Tab-separated table of C-alpha atoms and ligand atoms in Angstrom:
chain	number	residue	atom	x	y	z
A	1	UNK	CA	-25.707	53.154	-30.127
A	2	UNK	CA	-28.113	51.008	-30.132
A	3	UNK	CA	-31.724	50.600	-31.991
A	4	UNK	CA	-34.077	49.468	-29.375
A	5	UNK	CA	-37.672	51.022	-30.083
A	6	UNK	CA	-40.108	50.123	-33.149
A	7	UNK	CA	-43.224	51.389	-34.423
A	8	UNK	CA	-45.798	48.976	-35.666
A	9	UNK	CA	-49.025	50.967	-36.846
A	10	UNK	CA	-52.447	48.762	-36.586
A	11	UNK	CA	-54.816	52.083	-36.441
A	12	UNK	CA	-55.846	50.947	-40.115
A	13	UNK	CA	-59.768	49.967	-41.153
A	14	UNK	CA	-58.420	46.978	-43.006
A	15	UNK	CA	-61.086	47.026	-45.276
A	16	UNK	CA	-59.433	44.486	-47.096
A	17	UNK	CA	-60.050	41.664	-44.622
A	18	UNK	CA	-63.735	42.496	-44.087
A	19	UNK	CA	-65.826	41.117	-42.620
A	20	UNK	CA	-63.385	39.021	-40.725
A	21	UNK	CA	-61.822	42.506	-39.801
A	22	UNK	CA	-65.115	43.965	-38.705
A	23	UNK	CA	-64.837	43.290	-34.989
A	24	UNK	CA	-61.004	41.396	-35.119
A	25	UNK	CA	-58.291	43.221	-35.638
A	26	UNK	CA	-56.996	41.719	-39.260
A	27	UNK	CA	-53.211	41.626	-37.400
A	28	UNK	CA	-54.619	38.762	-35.339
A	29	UNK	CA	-55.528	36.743	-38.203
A	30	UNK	CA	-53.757	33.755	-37.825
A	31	UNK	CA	-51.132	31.465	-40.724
A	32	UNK	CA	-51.123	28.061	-38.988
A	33	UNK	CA	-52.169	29.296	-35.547
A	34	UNK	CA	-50.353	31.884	-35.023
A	35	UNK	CA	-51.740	35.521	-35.493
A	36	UNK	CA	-50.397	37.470	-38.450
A	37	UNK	CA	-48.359	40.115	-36.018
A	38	UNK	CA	-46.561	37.744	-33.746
A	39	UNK	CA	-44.507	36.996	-37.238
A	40	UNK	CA	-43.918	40.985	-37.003
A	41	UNK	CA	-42.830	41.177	-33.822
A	42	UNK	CA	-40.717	38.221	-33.921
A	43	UNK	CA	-39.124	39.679	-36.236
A	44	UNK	CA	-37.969	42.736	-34.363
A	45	UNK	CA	-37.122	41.059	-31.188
A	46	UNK	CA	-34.772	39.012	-33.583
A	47	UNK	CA	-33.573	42.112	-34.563
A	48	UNK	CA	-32.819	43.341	-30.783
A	49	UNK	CA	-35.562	45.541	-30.636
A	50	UNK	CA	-36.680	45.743	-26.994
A	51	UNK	CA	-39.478	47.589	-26.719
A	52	UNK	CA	-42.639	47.982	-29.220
A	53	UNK	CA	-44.882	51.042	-29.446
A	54	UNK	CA	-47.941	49.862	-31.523
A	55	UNK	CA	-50.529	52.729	-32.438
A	56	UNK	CA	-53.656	51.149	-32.098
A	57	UNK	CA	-57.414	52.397	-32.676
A	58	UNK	CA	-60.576	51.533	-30.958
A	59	UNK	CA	-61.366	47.892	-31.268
A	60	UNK	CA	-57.569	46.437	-31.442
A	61	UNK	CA	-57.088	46.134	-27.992
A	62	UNK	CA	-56.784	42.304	-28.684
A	63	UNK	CA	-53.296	42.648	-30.119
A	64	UNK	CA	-51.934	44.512	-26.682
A	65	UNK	CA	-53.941	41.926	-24.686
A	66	UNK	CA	-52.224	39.054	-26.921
A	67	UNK	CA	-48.367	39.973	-26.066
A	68	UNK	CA	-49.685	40.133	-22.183
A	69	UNK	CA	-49.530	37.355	-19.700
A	70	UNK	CA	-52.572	35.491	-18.957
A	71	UNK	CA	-51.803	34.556	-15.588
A	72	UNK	CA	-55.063	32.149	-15.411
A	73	UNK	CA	-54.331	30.400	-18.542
A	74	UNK	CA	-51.130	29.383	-17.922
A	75	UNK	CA	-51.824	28.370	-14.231
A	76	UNK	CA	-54.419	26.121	-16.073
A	77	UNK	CA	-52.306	24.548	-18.393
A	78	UNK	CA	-49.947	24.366	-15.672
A	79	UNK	CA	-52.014	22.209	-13.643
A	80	UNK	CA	-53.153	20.101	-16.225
A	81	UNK	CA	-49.408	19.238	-17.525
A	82	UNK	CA	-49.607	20.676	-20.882
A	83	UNK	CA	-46.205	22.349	-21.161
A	84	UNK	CA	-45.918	22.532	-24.603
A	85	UNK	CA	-48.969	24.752	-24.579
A	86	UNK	CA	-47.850	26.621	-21.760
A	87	UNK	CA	-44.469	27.323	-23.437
A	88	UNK	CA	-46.114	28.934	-26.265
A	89	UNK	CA	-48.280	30.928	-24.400
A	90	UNK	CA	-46.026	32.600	-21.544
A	91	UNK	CA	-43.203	33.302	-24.192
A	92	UNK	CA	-45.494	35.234	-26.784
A	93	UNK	CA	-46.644	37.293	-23.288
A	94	UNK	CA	-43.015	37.812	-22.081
A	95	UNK	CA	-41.177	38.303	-25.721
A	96	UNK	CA	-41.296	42.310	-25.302
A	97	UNK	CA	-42.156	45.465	-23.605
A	98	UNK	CA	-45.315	46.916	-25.263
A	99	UNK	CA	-46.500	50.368	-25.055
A	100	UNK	CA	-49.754	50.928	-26.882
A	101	UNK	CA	-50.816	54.753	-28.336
A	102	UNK	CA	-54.330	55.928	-30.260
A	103	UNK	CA	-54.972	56.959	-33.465
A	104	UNK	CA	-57.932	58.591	-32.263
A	105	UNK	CA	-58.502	59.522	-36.083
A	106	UNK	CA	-56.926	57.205	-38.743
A	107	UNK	CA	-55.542	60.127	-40.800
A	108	UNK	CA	-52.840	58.068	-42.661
A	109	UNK	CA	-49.607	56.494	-42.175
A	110	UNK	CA	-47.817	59.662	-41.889
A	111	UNK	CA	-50.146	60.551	-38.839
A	112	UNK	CA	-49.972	57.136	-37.421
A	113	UNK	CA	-45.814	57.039	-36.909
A	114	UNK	CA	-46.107	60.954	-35.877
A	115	UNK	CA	-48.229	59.394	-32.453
A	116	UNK	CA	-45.294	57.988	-31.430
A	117	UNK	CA	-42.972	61.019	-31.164
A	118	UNK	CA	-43.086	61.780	-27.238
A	119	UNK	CA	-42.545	57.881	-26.784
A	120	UNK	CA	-39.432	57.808	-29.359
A	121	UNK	CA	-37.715	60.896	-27.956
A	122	UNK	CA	-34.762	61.317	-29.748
A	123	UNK	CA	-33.498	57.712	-30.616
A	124	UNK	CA	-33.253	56.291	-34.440
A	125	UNK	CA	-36.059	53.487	-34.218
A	126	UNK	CA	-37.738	50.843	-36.775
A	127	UNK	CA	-41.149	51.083	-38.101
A	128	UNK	CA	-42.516	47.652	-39.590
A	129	UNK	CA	-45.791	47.419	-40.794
A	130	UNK	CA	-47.730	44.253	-40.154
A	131	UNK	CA	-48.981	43.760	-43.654
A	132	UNK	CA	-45.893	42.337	-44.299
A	133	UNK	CA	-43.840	39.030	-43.300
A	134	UNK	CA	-40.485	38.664	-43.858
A	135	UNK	CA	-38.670	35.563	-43.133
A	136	UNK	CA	-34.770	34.788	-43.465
A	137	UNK	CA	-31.840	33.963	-41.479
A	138	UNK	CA	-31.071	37.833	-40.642
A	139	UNK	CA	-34.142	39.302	-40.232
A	140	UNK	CA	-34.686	42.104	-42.715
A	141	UNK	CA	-34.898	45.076	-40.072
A	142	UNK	CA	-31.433	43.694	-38.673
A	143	UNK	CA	-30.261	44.157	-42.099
A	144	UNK	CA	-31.965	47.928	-42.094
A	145	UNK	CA	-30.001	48.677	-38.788
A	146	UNK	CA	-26.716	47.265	-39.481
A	147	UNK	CA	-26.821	49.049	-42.498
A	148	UNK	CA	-28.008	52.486	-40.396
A	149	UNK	CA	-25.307	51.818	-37.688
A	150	UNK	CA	-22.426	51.887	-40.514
A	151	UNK	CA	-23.727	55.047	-41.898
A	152	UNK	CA	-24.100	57.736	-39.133
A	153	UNK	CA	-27.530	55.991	-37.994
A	154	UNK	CA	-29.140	57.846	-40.777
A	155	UNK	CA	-32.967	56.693	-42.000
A	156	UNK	CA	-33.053	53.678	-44.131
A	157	UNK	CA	-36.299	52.327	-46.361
A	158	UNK	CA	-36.007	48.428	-47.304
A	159	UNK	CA	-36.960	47.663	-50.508
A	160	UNK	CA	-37.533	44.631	-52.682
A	161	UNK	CA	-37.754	44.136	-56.337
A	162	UNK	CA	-41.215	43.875	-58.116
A	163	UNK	CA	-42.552	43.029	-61.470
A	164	UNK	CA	-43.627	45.458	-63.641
A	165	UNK	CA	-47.111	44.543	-63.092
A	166	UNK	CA	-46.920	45.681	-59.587
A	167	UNK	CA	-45.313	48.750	-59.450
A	168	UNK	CA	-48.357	50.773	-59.050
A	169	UNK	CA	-49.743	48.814	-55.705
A	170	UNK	CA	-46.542	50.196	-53.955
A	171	UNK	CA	-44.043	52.938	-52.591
A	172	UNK	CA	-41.221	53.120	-55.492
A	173	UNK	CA	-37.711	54.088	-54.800
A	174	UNK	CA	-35.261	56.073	-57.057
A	175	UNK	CA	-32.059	56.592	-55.995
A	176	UNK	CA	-28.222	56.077	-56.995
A	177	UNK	CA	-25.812	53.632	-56.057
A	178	UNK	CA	-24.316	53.775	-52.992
A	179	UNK	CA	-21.227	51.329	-51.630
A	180	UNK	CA	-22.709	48.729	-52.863
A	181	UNK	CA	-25.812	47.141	-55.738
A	182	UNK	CA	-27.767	46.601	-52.687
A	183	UNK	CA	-27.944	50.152	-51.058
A	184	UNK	CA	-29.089	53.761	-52.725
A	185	UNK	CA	-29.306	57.220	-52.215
A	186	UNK	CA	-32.287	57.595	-52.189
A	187	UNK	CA	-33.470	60.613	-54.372
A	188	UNK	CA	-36.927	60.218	-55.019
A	189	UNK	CA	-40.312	58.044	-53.545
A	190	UNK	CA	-43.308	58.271	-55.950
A	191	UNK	CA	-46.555	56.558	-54.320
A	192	UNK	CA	-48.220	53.909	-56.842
A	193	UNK	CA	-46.724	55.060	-60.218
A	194	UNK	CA	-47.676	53.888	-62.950
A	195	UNK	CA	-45.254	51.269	-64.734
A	196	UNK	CA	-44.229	54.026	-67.421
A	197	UNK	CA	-43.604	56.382	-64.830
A	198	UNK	CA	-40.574	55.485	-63.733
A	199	UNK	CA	-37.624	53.049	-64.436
A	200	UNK	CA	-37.367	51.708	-60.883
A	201	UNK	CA	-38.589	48.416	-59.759
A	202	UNK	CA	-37.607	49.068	-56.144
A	203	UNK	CA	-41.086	48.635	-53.988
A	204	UNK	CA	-41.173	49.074	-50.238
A	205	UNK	CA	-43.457	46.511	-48.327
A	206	UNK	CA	-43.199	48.795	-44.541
A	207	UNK	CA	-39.851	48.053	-43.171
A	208	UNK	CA	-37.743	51.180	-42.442
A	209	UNK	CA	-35.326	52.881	-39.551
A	210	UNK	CA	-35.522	57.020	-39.126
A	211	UNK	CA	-33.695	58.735	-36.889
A	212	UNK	CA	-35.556	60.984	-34.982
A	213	UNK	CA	-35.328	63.975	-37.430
A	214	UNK	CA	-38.369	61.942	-39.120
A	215	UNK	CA	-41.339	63.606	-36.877
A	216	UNK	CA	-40.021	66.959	-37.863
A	217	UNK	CA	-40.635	65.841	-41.824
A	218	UNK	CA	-44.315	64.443	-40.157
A	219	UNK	CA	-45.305	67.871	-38.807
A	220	UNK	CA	-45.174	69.861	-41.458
A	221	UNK	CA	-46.203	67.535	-44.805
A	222	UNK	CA	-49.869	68.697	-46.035
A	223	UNK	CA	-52.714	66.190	-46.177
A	224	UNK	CA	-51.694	64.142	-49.654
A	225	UNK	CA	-52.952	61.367	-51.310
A	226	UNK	CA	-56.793	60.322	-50.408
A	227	UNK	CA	-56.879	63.005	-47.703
A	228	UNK	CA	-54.873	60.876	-44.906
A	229	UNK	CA	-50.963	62.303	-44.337
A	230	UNK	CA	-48.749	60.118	-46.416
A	231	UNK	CA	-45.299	58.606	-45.193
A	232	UNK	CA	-43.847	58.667	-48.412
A	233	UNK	CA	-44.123	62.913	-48.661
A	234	UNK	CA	-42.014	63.170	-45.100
A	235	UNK	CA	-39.595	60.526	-46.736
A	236	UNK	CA	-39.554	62.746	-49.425
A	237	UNK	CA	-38.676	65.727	-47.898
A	238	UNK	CA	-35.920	64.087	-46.021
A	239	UNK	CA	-34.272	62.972	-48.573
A	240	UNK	CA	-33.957	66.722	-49.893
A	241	UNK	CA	-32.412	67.340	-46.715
A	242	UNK	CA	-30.334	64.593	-45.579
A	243	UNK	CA	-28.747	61.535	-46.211
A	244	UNK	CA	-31.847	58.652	-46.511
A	245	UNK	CA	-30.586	55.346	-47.901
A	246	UNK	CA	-32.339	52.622	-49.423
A	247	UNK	CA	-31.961	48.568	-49.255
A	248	UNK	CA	-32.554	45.877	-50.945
A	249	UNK	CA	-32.833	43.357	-48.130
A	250	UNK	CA	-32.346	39.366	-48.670
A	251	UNK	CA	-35.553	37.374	-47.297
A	252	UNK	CA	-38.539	35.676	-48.528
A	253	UNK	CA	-41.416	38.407	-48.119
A	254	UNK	CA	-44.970	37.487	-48.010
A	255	UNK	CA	-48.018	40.259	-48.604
A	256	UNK	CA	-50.818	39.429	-46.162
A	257	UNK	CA	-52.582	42.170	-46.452
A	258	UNK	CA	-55.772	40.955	-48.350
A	259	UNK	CA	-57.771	37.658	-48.091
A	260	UNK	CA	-55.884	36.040	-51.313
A	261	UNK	CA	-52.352	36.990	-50.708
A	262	UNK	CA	-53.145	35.691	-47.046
A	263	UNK	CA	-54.443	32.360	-48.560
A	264	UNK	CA	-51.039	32.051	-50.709
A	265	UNK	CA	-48.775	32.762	-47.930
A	266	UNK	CA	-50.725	30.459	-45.607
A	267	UNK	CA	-50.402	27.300	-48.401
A	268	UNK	CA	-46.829	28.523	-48.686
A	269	UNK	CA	-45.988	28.129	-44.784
A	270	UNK	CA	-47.648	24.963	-44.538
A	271	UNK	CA	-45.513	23.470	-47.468
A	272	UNK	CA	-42.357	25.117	-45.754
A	273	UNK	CA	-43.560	22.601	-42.493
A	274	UNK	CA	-43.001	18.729	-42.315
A	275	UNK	CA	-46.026	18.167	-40.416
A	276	UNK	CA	-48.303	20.297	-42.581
A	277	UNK	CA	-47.165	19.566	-45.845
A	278	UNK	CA	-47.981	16.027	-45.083
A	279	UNK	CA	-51.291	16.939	-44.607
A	280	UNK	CA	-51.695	18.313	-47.933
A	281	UNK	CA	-49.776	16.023	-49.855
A	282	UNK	CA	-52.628	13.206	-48.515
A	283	UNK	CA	-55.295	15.697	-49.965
A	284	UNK	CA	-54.133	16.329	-53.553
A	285	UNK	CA	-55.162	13.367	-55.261
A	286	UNK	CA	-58.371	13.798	-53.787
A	287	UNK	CA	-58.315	17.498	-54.387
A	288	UNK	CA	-57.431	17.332	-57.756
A	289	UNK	CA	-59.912	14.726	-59.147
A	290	UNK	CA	-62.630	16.486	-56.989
A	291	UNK	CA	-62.195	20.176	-58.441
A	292	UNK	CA	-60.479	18.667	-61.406
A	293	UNK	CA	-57.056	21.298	-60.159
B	301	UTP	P1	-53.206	50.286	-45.237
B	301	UTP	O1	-53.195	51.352	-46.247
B	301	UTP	O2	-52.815	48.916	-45.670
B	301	UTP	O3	-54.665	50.256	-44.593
B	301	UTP	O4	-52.301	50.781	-44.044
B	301	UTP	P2	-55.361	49.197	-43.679
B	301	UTP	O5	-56.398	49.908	-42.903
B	301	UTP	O6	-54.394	48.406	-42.857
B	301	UTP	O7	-56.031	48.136	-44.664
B	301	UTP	P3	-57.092	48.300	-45.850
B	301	UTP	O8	-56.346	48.959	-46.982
B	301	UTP	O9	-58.268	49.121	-45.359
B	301	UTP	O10	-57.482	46.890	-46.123
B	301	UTP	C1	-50.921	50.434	-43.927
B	301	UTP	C2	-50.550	50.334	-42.471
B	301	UTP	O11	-50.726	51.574	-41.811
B	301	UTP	C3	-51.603	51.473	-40.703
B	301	UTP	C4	-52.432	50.229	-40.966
B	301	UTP	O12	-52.883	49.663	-39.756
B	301	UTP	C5	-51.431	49.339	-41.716
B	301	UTP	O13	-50.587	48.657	-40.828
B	301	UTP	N1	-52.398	52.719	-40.623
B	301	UTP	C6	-52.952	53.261	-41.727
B	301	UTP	C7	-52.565	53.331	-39.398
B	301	UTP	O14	-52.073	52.846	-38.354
B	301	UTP	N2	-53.286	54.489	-39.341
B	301	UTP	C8	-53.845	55.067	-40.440
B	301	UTP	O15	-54.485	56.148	-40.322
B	301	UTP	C9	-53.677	54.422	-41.671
């Protein structure tokens, strides 16, 4: 079997991102040019998904619009020989079959991933969340699937490791070991503890697989934290259940959730590119006796 459908919620306010995010949907923010999502759903295609379902709200039409031909466009730069710049544009609107569902109220994560059950049917699929980029030579959800595939396709949660500092901005994972240091059992998910509160350092920055037993979890979990239906409580209750593992997956991850982790991971992509980091390497000296960094 394969894993061919994933979830990417963008019903969210962003709040964070205001007031870019007032009017533009903070996905399409762009690092170097290209809009904070793409990187997302790069990502899954990598990964073989085939087919995305994003649940969108009222204003973030822009995103299914983006991964769309625009037929005029690229007759335009057709015509006026600019291939490279037609390249770029007809592959992001041919990389994958979109399907786009409201959020007609954003009632929390939970909520968001149950509007996609009568899409999903009864397939295992990913969720990522687009607050998060991941890059690597396997992406990390291919890691999440292999690892699903070799265990009965049962749900998976991809974790990282975090400071103690940060443990309370995240989803932490307790579990115990399972065939390998990488990959738990998971036993436990505790929303935003507090450092003392537990021993783990496992976070998880939104990349998961469920199989489809998932929505059933959805339906029934009571409104949690802040009112909205939380992810973590139908995680939770799976885990009680059945079989939910948990992995540490190998990439460089970058938060871009909020205007300065978004700064830091756009200074970091530019240094990871030739052309860019030439660019700033001209500007330090003048940087640094200007602002005295
Ligand atoms: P966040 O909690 O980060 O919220 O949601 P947000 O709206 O994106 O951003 P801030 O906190 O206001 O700045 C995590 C993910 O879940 C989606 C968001 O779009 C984001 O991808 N989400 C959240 C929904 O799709 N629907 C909801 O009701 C809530």
């Amino acid at each position: 079997m394969k894993i061919k459908k994933a979830v990417i919620p963008v019903a969210g306010k962003g709040t964070r991102f205001l007031p870019a995010s007032k009017n533009t949907p903070k996905e399409m923010m762009p690092i170097l040019g290209v809009p904070m999502i793409q990187y997302v759903v790069e990502e899954a295609v990598r990964s073989g998904i085939e087919e995305i379902i994003f649940i969108t709200s009222y204003g973030k039409e822009t995103i299914i619009d983006y991964f769309d031909r625009n037929l005029e466009l690229e007759n335009y730069l057709r015509e006026k020989n600019k291939d490279g710049d037609l390249k770029l544009v007809s592959n992001v609107g041919s990389m994958v079959e979109v399907v786009a569902i409201r959020q007609k109220e954003q009632l929390g994560l939970g909520h968001a991933i149950l509007c996609a059950k009568t899409v999903i049917g009864s397939e295992p699929f990913a969720v990522l969340l687009g607050d998060d980029i991941v890059l690597g030579d396997i992406p990390a959800t291919q890691q999440l699937i292999d690892l699903s595939l070799k265990n009965n396709m049962c749900s998976v949660v991809g974790v990282m490791n975090v400071s103690d500092k940060e443990v309370s901005s995240y989803g932490i994972v307790e579990g115990v070991q399972y065939l390998n240091e990488r990959t738990l059992k998971m036993t436990k998910m505790i929303e935003k503890p507090k450092s003392y509160e537990t021993a783990s350092r496992l976070a998880t920055p939104g990349r998961y697989i469920f199989s489809k037993e998932i929505f059933d979890y959805l339906e029934i979990i009571p409104k949690g934290s802040g009112g909205e239906y939380q992810l973590t409580d139908a995680i939770n209750l799976m885990a009680k259940n059945q079989n939910v593992l948990s992995y540490l997956f190998e990439g460089e991850r970058y938060d871009t959730g909020t205007i300065e982790n978004h700064l830091v991971a756009t200074i970091e992509f530019a240094l990871k590119n030739e052309h860019y980091k030439k660019i700033i390497q001209e500007k330090i000296p003048y940087w640094s006796k200007k602002y005295e960094i």
